[in-house]
Coordinates of C-alpha atoms in Angstrom, one line a residue:
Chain D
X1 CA -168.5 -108.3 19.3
X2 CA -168.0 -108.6 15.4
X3 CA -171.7 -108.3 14.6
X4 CA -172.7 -105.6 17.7
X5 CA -173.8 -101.8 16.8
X6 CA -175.2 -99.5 19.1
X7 CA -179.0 -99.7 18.1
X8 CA -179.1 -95.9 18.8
X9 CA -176.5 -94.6 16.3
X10 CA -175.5 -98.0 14.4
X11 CA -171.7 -97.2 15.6
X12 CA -170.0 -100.1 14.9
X13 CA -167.5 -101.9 16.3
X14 CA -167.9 -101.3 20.2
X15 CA -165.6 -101.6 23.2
X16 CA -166.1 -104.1 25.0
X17 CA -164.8 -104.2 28.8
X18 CA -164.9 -107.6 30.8
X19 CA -165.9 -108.0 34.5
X20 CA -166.4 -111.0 35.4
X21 CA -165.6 -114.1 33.0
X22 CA -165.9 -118.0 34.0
X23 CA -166.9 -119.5 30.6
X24 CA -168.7 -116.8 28.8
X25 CA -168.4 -112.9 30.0
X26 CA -170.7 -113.2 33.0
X27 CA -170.5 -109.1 33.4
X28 CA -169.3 -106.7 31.8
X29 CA -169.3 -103.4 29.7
X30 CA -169.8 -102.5 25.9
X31 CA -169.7 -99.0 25.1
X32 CA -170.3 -96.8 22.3
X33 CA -167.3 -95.0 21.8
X34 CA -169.5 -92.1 19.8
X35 CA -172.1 -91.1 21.6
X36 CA -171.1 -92.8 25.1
X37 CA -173.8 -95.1 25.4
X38 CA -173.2 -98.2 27.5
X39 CA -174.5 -101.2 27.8
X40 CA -174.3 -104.1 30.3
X41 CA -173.6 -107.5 30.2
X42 CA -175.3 -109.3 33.0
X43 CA -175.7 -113.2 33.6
X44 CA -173.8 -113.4 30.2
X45 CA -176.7 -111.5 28.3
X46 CA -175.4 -108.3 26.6
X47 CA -178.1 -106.0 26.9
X48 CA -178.4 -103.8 24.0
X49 CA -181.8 -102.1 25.0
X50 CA -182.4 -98.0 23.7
X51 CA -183.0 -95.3 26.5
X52 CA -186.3 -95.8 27.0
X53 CA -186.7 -99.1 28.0
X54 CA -183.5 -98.3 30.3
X55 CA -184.1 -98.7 34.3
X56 CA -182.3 -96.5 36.2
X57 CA -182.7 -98.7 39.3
X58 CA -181.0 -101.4 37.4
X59 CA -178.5 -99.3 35.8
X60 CA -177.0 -97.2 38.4
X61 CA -176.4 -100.0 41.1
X62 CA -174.4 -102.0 38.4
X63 CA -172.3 -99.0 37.1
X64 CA -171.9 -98.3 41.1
X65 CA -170.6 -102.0 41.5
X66 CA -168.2 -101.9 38.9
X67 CA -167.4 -98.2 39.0
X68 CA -163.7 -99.0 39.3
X69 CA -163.4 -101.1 36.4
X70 CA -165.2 -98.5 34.2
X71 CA -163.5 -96.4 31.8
X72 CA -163.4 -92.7 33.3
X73 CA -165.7 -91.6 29.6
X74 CA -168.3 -93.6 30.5
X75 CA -168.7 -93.0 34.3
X76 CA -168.3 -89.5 34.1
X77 CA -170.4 -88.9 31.0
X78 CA -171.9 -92.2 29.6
X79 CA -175.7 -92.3 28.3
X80 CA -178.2 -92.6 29.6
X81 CA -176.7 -92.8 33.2
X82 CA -173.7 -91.7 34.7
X83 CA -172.4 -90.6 38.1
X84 CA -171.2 -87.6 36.7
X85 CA -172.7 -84.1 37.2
X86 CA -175.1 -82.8 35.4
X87 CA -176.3 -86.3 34.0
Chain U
X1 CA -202.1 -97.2 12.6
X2 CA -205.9 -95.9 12.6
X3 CA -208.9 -96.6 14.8
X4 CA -212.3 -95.7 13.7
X5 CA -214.3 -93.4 15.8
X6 CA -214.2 -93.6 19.0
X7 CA -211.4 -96.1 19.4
X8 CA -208.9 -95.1 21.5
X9 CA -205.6 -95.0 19.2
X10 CA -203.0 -96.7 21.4
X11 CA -199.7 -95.1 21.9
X12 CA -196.4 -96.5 20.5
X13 CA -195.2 -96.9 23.8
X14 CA -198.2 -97.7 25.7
X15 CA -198.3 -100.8 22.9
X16 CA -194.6 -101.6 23.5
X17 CA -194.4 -101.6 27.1
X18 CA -198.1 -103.9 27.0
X19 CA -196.2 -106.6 24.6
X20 CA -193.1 -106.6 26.7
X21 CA -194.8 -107.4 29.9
X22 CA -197.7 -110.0 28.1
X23 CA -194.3 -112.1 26.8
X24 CA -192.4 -111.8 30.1
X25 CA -195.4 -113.4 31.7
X26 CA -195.7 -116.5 28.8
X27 CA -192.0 -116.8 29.4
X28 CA -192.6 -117.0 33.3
X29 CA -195.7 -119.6 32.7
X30 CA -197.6 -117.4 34.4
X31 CA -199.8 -115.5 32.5
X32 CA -203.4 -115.9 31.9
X33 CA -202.5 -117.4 28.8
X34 CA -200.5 -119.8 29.9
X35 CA -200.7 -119.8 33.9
X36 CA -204.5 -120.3 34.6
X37 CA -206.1 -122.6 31.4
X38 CA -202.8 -124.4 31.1
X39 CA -203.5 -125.0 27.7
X40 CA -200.9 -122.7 25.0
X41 CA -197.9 -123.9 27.4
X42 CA -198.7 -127.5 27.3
X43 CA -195.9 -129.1 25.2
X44 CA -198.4 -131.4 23.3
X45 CA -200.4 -128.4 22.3
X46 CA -197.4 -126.3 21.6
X47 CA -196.4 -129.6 19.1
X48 CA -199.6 -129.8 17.8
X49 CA -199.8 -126.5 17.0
X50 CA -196.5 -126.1 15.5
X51 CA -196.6 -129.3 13.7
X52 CA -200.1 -127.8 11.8
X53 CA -198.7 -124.6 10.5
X54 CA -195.9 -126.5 8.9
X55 CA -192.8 -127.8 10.9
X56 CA -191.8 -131.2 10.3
X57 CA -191.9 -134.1 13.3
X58 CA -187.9 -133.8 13.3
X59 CA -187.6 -130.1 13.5
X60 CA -190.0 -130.4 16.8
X61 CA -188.2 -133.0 17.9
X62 CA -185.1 -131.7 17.5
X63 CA -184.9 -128.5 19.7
X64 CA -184.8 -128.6 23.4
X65 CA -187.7 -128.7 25.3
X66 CA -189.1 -125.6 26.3
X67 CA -187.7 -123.7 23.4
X68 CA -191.4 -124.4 21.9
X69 CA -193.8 -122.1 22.6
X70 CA -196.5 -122.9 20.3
X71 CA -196.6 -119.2 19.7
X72 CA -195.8 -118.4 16.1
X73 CA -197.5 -118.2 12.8
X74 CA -194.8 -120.6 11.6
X75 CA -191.8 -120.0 9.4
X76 CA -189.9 -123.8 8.0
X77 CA -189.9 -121.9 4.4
X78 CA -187.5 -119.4 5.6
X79 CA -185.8 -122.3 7.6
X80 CA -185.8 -124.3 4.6
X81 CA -184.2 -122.1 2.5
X82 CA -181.0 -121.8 5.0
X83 CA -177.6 -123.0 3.6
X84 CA -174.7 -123.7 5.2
X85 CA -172.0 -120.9 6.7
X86 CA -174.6 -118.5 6.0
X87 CA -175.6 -115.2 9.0
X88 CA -178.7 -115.6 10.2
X89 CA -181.1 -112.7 12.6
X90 CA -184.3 -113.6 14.3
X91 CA -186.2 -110.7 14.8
X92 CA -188.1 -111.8 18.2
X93 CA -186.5 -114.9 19.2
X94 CA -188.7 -115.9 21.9
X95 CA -187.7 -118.5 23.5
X96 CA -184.8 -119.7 20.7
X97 CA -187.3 -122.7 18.7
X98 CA -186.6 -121.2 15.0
X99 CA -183.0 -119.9 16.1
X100 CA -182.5 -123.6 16.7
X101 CA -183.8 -124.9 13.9
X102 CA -181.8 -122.6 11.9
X103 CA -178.6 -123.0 13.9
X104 CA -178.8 -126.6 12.7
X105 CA -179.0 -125.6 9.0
X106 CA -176.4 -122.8 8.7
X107 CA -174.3 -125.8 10.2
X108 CA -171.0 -124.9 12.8
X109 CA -169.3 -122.0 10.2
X110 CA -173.1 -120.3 10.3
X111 CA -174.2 -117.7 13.0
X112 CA -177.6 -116.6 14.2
X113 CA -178.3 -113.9 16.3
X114 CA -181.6 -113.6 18.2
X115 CA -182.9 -110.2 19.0
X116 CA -185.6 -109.9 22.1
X117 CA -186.9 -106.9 24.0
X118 CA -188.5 -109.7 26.9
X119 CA -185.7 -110.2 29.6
X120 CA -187.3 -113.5 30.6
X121 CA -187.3 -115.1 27.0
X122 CA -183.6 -113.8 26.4
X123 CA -182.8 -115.8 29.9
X124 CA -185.2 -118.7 28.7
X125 CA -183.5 -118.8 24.9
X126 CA -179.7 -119.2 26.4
X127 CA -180.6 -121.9 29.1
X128 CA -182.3 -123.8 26.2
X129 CA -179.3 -123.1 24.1
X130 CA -176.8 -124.2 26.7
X131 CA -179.3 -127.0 27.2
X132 CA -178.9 -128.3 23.7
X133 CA -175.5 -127.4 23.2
X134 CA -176.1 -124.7 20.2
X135 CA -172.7 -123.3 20.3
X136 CA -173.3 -121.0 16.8
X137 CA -176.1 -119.2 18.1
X138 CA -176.5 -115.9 20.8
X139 CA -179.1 -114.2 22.1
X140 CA -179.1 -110.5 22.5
X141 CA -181.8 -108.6 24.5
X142 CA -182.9 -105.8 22.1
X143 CA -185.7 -103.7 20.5
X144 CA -186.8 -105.0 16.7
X145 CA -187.3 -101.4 16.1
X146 CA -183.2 -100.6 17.1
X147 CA -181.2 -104.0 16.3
X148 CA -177.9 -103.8 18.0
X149 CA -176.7 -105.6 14.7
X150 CA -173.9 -104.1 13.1
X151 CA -174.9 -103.3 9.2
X152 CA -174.3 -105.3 6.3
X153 CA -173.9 -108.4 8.7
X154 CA -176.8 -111.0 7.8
X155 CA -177.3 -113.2 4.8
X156 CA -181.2 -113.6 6.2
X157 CA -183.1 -111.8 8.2
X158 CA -185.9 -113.9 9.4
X159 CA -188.9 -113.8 12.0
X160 CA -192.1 -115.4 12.8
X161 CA -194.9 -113.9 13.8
X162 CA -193.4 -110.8 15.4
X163 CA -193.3 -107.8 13.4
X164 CA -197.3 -107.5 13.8
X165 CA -196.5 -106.7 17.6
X166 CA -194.4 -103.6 16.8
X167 CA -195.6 -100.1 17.0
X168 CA -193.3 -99.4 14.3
X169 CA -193.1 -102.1 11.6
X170 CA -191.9 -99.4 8.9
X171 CA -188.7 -99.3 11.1
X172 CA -188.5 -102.9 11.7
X173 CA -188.2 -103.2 8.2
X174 CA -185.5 -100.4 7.7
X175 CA -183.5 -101.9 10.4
X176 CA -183.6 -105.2 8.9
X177 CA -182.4 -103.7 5.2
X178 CA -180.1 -102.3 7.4
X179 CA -178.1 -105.6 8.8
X180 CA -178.7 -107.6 5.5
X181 CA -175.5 -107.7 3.4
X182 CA -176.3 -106.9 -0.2
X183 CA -178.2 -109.9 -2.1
X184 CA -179.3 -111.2 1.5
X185 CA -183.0 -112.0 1.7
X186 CA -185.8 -111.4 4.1
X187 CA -187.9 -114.4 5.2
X188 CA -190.6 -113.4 7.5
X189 CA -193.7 -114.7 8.4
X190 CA -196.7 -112.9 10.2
X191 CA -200.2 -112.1 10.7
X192 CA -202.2 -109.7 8.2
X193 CA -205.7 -108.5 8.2
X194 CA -207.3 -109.1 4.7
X195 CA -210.4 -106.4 6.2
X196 CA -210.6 -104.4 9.4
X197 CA -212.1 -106.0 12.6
X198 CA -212.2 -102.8 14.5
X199 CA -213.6 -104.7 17.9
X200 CA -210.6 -106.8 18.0
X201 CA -207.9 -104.0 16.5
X202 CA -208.5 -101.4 19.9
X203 CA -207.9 -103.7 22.0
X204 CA -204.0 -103.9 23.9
X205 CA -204.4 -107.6 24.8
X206 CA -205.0 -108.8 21.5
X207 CA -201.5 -107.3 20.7
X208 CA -200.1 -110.4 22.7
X209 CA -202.0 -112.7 21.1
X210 CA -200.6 -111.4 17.8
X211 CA -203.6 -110.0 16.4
X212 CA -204.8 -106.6 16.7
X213 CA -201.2 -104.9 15.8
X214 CA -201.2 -106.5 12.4
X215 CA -201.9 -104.7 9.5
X216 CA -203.4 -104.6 6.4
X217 CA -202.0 -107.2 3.6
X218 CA -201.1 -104.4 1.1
X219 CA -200.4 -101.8 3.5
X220 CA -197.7 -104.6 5.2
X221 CA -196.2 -105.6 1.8
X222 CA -196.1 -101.7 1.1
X223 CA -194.1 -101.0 4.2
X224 CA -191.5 -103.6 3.0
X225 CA -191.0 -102.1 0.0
X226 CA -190.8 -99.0 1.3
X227 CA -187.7 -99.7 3.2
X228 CA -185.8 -100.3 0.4
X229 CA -186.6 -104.2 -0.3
X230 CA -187.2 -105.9 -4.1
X231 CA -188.8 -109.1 -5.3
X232 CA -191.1 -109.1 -2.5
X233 CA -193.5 -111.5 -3.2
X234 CA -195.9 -113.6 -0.3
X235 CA -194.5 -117.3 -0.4
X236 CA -197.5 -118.6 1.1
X237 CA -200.7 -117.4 2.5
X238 CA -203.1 -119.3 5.2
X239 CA -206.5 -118.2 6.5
X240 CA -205.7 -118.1 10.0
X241 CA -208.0 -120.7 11.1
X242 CA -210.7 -119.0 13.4
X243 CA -210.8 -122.6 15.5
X244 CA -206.8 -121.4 16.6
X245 CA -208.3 -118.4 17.9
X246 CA -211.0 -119.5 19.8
X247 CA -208.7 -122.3 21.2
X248 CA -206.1 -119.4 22.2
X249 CA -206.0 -118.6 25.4
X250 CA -204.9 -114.9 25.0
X251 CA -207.6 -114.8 22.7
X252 CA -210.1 -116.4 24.9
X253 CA -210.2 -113.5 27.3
X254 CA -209.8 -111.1 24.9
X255 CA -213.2 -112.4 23.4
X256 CA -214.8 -112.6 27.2
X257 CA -213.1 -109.2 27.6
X258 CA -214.1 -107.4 24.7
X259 CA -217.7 -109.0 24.6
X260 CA -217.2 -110.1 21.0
X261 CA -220.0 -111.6 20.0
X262 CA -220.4 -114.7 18.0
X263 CA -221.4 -113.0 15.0
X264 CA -218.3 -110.9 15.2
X265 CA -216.2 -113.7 16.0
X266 CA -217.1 -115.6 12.4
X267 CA -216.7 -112.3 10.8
X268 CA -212.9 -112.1 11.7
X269 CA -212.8 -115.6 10.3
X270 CA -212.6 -114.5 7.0
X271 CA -210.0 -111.3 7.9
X272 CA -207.0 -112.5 9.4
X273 CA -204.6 -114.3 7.5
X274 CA -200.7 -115.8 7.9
X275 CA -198.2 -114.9 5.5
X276 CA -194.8 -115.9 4.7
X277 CA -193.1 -113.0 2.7
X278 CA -189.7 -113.7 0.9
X279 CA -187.8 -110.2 -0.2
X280 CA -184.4 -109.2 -0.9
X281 CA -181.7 -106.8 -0.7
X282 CA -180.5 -105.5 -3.9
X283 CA -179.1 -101.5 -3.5
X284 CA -178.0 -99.8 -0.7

């Protein structure tokens, strides 16, 4: 976490939330606290990729599955999905 | 980047998404590269290969297998000049082979960080670091073009054979300045044209087989200094031997593909070359 930026806006450092942990953060959360962009850790890979080469289908299903660990900034309004309205 | 007349100019993320899914099918073994000839994936090729363009028998034989793809230009000058404690970032880690060689040098206080857009080779670079135990390095899945690298953070920035697949190498390069601290150095190695084959340089597939994304010598070493670099001077320089070409897979059915003819084919012998260029950091 002491070397992450956001690769959109360079913010620097990022939250980081943890999901799931057994050795290494299995799943979890690091978020841009600036512009709201998050990005998820999954099978212990943070995946720090910019909108475009997002997947909604891939996205939305893991922010669904951990929606209650989530912080309420980044569920109602993070980038580039959300569950909130008007996303 | 330029075609002649008549050549379809490809767009950036036409080129992007092409490279992604060409490297996600190396990684899988199953691409025509690697899935039907058999021959780039081999481990004794991949040795051979990497053995010729400069990496000692103990580097090879030092990494876990599997984190050799045979797939690189080469880089063991930037590897060489590694010191202990020091921050390194692989720009298109691949599956981990010069992040482990330079995890070795930089030595347990050292870090390096490997950057890849190709899901499969991010999944393939941890197993084989968890595989041989390399504790000091991560891998982060990421776009060369938008490091998720916080700035002032490397000592080196280093890559091999990469940067000729981007789309945008002018903001590879800023993004590297970027992460280096001030006084950290650039080691990169990669695939110029020394004239223009315009057969092989409209063509997507070649873009896998690192050729036909790569740019003109000057016009590369231009871009580097461009985004804000000094001293940058080419280390080394190699013909890239046409014989690799003809032997690469990727390349293979690019020639079939594109209907190259022989005379063509000699003609790009004398156009494509490897570089290694050293550069470094001095202002902000």
């Amino acid at each position: 976490m002491d070397m992450l930026a956001c690769p959109i806006d360079k913010y620097h450092p990022l939250e980081l939330y943890v999901f799931d942990e057994k050795n290494e953060i299995e799943e979890g959360l690091i978020a841009c606290p600036k512009c709201l962009r998050w990005y998820p850790i999954r099978e212990a890979i943070p995946e720090m990729l910019p909108d475009e080469l997002r997947k909604e289908n891939d996205d939305l299903p893991f922010l669904e599955k951990w929606k209650e660990k989530f912080p309420e900034k980044i569920l109602l309004r993070g980038k580039p999905f959300c569950l909130g309205k008007g996303k | 980047m330029s075609g002649g007349k008549g050549v379809r100019v490809l767009d950036e993320e036409n080129v992007r998404r092409v490279v992604r899914k060409g490297y996600s099918e190396i990684a899988k073994g199953k691409s025509l590269c690697c899935g039907s000839s058999r021959v780039c994936c081999d481990e004794k090729t991949s040795v051979a290969v990497s053995r010729s363009i400069g990496y000692s028998e103990e580097e090879l034989a030092s990494v876990p297998e599997g984190a050799n793809l045979g797939l690189g230009c080469g880089n063991p000058v930037a590897l060489a000049s590694l010191r202990k404690g020091e921050c390194v970032v692989d720009l298109g880690s691949g599956a981990g082979f010069d992040c482990f060689l330079a995890a070795k040098r930089v030595g347990e206080e050292g870090r390096v960080v490997g950057v890849d857009m190709t899901p499969e080779m991010v999944d393939k670079a941890r197993a084989n670091a968890r595989k041989g135990k390399y504790w000091n390095v991560e891998f982060r899945l990421g776009e060369i073009e938008n490091l998720p690298v916080a700035d002032n953070f490397a000592d080196v920035v280093i890559s091999n054979c990469v940067i000729n697949l981007s789309p945008n190498k002018k903001r590879v390069f800023e993004e590297a300045f970027r992460v280096l601290k001030l006084g950290g150095r650039l080691m990169v190695s990669d695939i110029v044209l020394l004239k223009l084959p315009s057969a092989i340089r409209r063509s997507v597939k070649a873009y896998v087989g690192c050729v036909s994304g790569a740019m003109m010598k000057e016009d590369y070493l231009k871009t580097i200094l461009d985004a804000g670099f000094q001293d940058v001077k080419v280390v080394e320089e190699t013909r890239f031997p046409i014989e690799y070409m003809i032997n690469d897979p990727t390349a293979k059915a690019l020639i079939d593909d594109l209907k190259i003819s022989r005379k063509t084919l000699i003609s790009l012998d004398n156009a494509i070359a490897s570089i290694k260029v050293s550069a470094v950091k001095r202002v902000k």
